CSV table of C-alpha atoms in Angstrom, one decimal:
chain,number,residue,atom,x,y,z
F,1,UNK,CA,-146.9,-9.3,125.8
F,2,UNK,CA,-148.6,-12.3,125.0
F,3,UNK,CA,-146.1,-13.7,122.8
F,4,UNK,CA,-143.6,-12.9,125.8
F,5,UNK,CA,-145.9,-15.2,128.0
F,6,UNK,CA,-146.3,-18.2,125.2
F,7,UNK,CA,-141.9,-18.2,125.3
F,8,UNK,CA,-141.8,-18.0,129.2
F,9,UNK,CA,-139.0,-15.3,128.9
F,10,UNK,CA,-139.3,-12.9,132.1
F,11,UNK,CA,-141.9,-10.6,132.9
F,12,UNK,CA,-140.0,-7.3,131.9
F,13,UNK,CA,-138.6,-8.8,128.6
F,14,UNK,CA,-140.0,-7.9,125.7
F,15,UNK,CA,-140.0,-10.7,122.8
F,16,UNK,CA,-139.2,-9.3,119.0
F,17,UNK,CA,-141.4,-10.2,115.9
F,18,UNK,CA,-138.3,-12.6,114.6
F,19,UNK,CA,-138.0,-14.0,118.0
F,20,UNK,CA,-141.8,-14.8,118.3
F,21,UNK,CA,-141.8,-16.5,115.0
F,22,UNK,CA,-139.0,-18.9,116.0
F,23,UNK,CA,-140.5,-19.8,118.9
F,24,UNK,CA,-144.1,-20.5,118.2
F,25,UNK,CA,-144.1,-20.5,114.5
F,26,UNK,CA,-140.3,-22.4,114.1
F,27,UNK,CA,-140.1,-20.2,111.5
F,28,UNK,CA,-137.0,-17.7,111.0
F,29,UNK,CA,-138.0,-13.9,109.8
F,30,UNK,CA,-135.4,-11.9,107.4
F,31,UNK,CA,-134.8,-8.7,109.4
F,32,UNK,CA,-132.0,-7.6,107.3
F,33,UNK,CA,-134.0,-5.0,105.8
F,34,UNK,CA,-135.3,-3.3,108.6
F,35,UNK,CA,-132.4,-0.5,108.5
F,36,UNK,CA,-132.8,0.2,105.3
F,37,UNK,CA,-134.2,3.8,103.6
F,38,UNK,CA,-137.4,3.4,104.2
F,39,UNK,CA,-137.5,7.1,103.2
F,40,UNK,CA,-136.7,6.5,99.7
F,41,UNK,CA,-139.7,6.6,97.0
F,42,UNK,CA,-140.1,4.0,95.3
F,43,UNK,CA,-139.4,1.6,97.8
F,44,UNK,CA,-137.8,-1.3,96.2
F,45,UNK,CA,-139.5,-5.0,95.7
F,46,UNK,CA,-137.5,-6.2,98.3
F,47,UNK,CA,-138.8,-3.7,101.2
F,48,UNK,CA,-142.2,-4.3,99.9
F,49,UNK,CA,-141.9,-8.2,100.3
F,50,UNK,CA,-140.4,-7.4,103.6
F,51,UNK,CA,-143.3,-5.6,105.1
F,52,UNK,CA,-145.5,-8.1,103.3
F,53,UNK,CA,-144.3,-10.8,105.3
F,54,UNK,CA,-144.2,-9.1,108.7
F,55,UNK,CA,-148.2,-8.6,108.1
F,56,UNK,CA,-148.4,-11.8,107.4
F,57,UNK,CA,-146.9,-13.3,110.4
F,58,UNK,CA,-148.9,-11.3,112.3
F,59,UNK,CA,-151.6,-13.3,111.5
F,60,UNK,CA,-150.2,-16.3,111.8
F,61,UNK,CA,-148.9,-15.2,115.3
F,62,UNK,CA,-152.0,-14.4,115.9
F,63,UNK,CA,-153.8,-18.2,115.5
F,64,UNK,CA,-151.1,-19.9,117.6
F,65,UNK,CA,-151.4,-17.5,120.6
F,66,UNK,CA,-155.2,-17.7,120.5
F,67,UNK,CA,-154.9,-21.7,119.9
F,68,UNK,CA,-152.9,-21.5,123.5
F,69,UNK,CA,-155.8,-19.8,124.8
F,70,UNK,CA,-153.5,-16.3,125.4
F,71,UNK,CA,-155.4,-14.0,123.4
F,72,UNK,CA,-159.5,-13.9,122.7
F,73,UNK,CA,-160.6,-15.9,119.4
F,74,UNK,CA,-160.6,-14.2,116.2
F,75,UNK,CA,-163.1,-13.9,113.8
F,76,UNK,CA,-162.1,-15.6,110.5
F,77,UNK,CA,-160.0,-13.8,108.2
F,78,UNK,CA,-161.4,-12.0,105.5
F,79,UNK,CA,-164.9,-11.2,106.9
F,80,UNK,CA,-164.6,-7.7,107.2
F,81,UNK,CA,-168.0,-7.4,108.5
F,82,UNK,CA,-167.4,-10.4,111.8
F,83,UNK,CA,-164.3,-8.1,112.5
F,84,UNK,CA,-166.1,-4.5,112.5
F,85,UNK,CA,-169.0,-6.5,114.5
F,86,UNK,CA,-166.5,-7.7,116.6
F,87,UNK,CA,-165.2,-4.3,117.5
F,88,UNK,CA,-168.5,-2.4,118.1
F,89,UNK,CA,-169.3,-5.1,120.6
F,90,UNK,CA,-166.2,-5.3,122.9
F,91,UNK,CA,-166.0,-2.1,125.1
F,92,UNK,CA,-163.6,0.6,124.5
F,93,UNK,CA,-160.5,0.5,127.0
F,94,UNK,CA,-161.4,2.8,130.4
F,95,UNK,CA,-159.2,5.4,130.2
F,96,UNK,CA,-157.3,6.6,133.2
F,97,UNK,CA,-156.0,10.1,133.3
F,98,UNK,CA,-153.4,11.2,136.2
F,99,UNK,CA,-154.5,14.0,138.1
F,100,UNK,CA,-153.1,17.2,137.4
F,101,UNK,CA,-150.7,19.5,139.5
F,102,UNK,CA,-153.2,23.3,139.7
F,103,UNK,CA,-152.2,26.2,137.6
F,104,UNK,CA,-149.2,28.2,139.4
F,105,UNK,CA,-150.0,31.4,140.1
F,106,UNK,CA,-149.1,33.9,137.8
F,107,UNK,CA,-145.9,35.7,138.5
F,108,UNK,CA,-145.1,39.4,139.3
F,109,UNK,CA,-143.2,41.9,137.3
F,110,UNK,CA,-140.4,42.8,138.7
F,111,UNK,CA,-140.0,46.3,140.2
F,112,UNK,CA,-137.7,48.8,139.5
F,113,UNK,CA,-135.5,50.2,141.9
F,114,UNK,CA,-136.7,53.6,141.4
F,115,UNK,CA,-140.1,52.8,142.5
F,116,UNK,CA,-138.8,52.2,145.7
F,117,UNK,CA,-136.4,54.0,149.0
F,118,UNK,CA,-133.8,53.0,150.3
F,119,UNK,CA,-135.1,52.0,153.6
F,120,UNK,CA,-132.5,49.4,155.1
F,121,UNK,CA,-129.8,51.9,155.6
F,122,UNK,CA,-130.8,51.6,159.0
F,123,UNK,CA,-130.2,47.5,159.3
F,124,UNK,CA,-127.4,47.4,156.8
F,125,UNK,CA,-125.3,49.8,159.2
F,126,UNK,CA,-125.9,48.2,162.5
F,127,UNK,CA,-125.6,44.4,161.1
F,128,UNK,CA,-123.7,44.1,158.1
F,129,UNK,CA,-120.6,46.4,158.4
F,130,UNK,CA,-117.5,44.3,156.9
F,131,UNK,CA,-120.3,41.3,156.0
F,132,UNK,CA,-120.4,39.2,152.4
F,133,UNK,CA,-123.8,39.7,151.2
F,134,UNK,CA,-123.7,37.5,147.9
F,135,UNK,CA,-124.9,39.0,144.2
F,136,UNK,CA,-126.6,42.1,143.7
F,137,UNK,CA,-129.9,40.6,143.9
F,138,UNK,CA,-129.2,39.8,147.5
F,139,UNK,CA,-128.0,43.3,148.2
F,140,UNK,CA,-131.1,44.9,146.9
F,141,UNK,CA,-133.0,43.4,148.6
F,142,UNK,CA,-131.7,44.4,151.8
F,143,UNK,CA,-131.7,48.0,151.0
F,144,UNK,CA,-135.3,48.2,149.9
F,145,UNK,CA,-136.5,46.1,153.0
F,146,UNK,CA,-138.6,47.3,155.9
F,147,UNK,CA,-140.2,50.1,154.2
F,148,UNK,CA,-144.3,50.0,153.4
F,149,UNK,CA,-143.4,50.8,149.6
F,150,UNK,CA,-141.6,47.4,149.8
F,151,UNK,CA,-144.4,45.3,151.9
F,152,UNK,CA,-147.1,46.9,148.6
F,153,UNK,CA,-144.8,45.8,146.2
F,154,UNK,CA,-144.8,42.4,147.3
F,155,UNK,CA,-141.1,41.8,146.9
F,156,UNK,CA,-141.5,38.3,148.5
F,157,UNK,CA,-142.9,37.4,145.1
F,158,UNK,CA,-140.7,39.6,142.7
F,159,UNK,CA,-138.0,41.0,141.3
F,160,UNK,CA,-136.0,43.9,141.6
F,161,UNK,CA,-134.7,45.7,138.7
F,162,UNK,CA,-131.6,47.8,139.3
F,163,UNK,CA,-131.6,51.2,137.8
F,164,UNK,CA,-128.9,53.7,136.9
F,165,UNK,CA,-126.5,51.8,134.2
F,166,UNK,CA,-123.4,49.6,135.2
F,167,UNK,CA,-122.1,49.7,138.9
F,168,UNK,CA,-124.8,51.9,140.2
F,169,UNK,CA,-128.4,51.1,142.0
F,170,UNK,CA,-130.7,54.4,142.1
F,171,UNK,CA,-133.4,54.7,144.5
F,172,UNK,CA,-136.7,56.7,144.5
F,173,UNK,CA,-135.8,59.0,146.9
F,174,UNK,CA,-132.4,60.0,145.1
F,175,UNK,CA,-129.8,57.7,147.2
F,176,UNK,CA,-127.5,55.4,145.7
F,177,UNK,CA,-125.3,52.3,146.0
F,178,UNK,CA,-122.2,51.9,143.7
F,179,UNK,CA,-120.3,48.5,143.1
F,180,UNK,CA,-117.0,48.5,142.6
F,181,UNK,CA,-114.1,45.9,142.4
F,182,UNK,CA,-111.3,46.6,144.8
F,183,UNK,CA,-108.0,46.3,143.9
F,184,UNK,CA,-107.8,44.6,140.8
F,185,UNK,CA,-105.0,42.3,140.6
F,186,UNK,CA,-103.4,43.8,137.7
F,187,UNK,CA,-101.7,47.1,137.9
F,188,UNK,CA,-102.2,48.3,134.3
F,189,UNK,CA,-106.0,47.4,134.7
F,190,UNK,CA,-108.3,50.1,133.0
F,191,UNK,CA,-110.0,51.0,136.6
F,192,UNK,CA,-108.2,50.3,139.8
F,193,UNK,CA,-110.4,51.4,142.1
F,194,UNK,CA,-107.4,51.8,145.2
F,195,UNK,CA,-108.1,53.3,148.4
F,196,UNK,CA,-105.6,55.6,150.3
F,197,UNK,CA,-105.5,57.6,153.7
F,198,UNK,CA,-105.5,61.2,152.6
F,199,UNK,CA,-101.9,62.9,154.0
F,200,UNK,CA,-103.1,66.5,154.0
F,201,UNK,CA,-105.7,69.5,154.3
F,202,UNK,CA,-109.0,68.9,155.8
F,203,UNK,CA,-109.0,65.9,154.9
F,204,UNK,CA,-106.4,64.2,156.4
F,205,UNK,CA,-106.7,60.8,158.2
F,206,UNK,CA,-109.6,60.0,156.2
F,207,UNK,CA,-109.8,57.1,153.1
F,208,UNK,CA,-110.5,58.1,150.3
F,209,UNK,CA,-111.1,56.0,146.5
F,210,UNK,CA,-111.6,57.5,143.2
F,211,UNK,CA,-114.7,56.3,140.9
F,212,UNK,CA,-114.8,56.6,137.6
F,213,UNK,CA,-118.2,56.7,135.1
F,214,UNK,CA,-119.2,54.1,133.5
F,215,UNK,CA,-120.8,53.7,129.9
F,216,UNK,CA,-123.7,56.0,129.1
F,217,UNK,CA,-122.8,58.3,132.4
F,218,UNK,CA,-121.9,61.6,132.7
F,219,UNK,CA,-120.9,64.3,135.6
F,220,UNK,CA,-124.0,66.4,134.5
F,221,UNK,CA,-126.6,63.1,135.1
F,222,UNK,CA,-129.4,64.1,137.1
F,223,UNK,CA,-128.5,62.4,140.5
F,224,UNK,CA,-124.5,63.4,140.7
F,225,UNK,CA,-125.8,66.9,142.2
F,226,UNK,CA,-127.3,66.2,145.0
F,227,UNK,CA,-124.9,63.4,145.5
F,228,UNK,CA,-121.8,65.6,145.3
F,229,UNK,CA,-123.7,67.8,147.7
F,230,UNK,CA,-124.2,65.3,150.4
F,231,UNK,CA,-128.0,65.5,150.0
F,232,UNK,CA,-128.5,61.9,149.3
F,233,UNK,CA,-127.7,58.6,151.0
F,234,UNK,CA,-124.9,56.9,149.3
F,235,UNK,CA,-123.2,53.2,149.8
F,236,UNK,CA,-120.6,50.9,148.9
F,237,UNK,CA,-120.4,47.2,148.1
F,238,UNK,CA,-116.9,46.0,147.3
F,239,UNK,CA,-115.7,42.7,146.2
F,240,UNK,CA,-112.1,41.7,144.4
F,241,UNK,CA,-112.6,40.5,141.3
F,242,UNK,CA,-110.0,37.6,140.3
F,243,UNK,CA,-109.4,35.2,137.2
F,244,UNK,CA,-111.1,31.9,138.7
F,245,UNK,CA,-113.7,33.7,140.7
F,246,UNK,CA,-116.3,36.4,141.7
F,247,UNK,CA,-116.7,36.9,145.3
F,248,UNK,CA,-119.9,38.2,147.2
F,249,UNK,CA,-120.5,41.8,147.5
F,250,UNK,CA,-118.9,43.0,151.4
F,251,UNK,CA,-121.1,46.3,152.7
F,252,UNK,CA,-118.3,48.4,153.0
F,253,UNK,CA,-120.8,51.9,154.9
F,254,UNK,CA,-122.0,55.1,153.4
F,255,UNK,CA,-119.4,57.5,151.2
F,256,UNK,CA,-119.4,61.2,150.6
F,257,UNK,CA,-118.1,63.2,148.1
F,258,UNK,CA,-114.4,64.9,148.9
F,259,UNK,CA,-113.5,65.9,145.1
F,260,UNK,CA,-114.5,66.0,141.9
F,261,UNK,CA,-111.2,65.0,139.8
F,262,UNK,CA,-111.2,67.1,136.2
F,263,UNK,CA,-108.5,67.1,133.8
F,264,UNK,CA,-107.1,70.2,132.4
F,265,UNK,CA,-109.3,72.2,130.1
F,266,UNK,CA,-112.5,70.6,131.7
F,267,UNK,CA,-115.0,72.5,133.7
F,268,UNK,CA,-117.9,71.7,135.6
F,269,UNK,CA,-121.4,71.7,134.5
F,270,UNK,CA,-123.8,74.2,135.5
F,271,UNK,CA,-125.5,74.2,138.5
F,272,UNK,CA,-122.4,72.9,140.7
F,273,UNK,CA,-122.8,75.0,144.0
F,274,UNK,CA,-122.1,73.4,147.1
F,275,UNK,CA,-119.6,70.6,145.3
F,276,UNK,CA,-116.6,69.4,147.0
F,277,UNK,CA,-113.2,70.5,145.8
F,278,UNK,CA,-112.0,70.3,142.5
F,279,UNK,CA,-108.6,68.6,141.8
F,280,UNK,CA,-106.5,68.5,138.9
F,281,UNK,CA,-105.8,64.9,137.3
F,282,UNK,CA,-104.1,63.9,134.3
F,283,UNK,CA,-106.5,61.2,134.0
F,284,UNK,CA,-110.5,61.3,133.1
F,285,UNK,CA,-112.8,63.2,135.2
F,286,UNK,CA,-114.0,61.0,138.1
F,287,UNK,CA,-115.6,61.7,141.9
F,288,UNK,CA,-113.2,60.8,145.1
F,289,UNK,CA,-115.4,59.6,147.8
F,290,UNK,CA,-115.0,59.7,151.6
F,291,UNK,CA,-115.8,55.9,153.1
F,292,UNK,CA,-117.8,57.5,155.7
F,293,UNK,CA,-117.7,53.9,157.7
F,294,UNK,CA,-113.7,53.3,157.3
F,295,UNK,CA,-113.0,52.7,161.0
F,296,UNK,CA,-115.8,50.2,161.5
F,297,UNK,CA,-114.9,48.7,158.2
F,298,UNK,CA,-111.0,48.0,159.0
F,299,UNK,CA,-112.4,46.2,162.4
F,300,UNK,CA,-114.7,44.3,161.3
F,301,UNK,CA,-114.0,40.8,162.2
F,302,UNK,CA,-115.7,39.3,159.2
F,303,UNK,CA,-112.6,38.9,157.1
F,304,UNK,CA,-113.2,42.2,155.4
F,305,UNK,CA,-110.0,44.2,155.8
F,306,UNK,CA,-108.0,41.3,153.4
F,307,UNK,CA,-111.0,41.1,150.6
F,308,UNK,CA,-111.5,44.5,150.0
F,309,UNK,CA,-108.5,46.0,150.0
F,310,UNK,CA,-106.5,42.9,149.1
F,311,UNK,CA,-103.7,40.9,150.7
F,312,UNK,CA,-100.5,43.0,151.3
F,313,UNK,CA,-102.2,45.9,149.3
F,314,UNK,CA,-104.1,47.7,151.6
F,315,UNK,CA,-104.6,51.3,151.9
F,316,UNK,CA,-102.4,53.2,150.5
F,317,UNK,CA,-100.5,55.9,153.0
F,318,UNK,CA,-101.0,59.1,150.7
F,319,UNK,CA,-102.8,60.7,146.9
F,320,UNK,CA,-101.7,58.5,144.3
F,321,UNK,CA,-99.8,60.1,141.0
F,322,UNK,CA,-102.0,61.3,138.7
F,323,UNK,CA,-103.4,64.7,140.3
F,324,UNK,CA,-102.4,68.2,141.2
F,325,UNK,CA,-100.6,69.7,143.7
F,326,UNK,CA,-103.0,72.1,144.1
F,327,UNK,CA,-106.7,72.2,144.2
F,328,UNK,CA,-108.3,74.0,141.1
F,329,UNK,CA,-111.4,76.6,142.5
């Protein structure tokens, strides 16, 4: 800085070694070897008389900025003991330290969704019928809210962790939500989940959707009983799933079990009193559910109608292919 001061260049330029000797020395300085492999061992005699030399224009920088009065008068070289006195007797620098921001507080484990109910059912059917909700995050959140479980878990401050495997949330007092992707664009996709307006039996009038298990579950899991039995709370978030995008979950109501879909040669697992009907299919074994919520679904005003069931798909007017004529008992 000094030397930056002796040349007069500006206050925020900074003057080089080889510029500070030309100016107050009028002396040029070799640079050529400062990008060289400094690395290597032995350095060569070159380096050596390199770093020599920038030492010892140090010193000589050192006379002529103290000679224009910019830097406090050195003790003469040499005397080793004048420069230790010299030292001890000027005070150290005061040392300024920038205050620093308090310790965050530590942050909550999340919480699994087990530990908690399902205690927005009541909310999420009055005010967000038809409505995009955003990720899964946001929809658990929804469900689990209200309840004093949630308000001791403090979920202002944490996560929470959905259990049951892909496309399922279970709750601690045995309801579910399923997420599926509605009507995926490509007809030879591996599952299509496509909804249809059952044509017959005691059904009739009502839309229905198959679901199929995913990875790691099974139609003898601990919560499919007393879900195919109606004893449980279940919902639905739908979104279509396209090549350039994911769009937000839409709450699309509560579902109930109509069938449970096997293929030939498959039976039910034990302890299946009080299940729906059981229909033939020439496909895996799957669940068709009963969108509970269809009517206020299809009027929603929100848009929903067109995203869940896709544009000029729909719902389909009858049973697709794939299942029996008659129901197996």
């Amino acid at each position: 800085r000094a030397a930056t001061r002796a040349v007069g260049s500006p206050r925020r330029t900074v003057v080089g070694l080889a510029g500070a000797c030309e100016a107050l020395l009028r002396a040029s300085l070799d640079k050529s070897r400062q990008s060289s492999d400094w690395a290597a061992r032995p350095l060569s005699a070159e380096q050596l008389e390199y770093a020599a030399l920038d030492a010892f224009v140090l010193l000589e920088l050192e006379e002529e900025l103290s000679r224009l009065a910019l830097l406090p008068p050195s003790p003469p070289r040499g005397d080793a003991r004048a420069s230790v006195a010299l030292a001890r007797e000027s005070p150290p620098p005061a040392r300024t330290s920038s205050p620093q921001p308090p310790p965050s507080p530590p942050s909550l484990a999340p919480v699994s969704s087990r530990a908690l109910p399902l205690s927005g059912l009541e909310a999420m059917l009055s005010s967000y019928v038809g409505l995009p909700l955003g990720g899964r995050r946001k929809v658990l959140r929804l469900c689990a809210a209200g309840s004093a479980a949630a308000e001791e878990a403090q979920l202002d401050e944490r996560e929470i962790t959905s259990a049951g495997g892909g496309g399922l949330t279970l709750w601690g007092d045995g309801s579910a939500c399923f997420y599926i992707n509605s009507q995926s664009s490509r007809p030879g996709a591996k599952y299509r989940n496509q909804f249809w307006r059952e044509g017959r039996g005691e059904l009739a009038g009502e839309v229905l959707f198959a679901w199929y298990f995913g990875r790691d579950q099974r139609l003898s899991d601990g919560w499919v009983q007393p879900a195919l039995r109606g004893e449980v709370e279940l919902l639905l978030f739908c979104r279509p799933q396209t090549r350039s995008s994911r769009r937000p979950y839409r709450f699309c109501g509560r579902i109930r079990a109509a069938a449970v879909a096997l293929p030939p040669g498959e039976e039910g697992v034990e302890g299946a009193e009080g299940w729906p009907p059981v229909w033939s299919t020439d496909g895996a074994a799957h669940v068709v559910w009963r969108l509970v919520d269809a009517d206020a679904l299809i009027e929603s005003t929100h848009g929903a109608f067109e995203d869940v069931f896709g544009p000029g798909g729909g719902i389909a007017p009858m049973r697709p292919r794939g299942y029996g004529m008659q129901e197996r008992s």
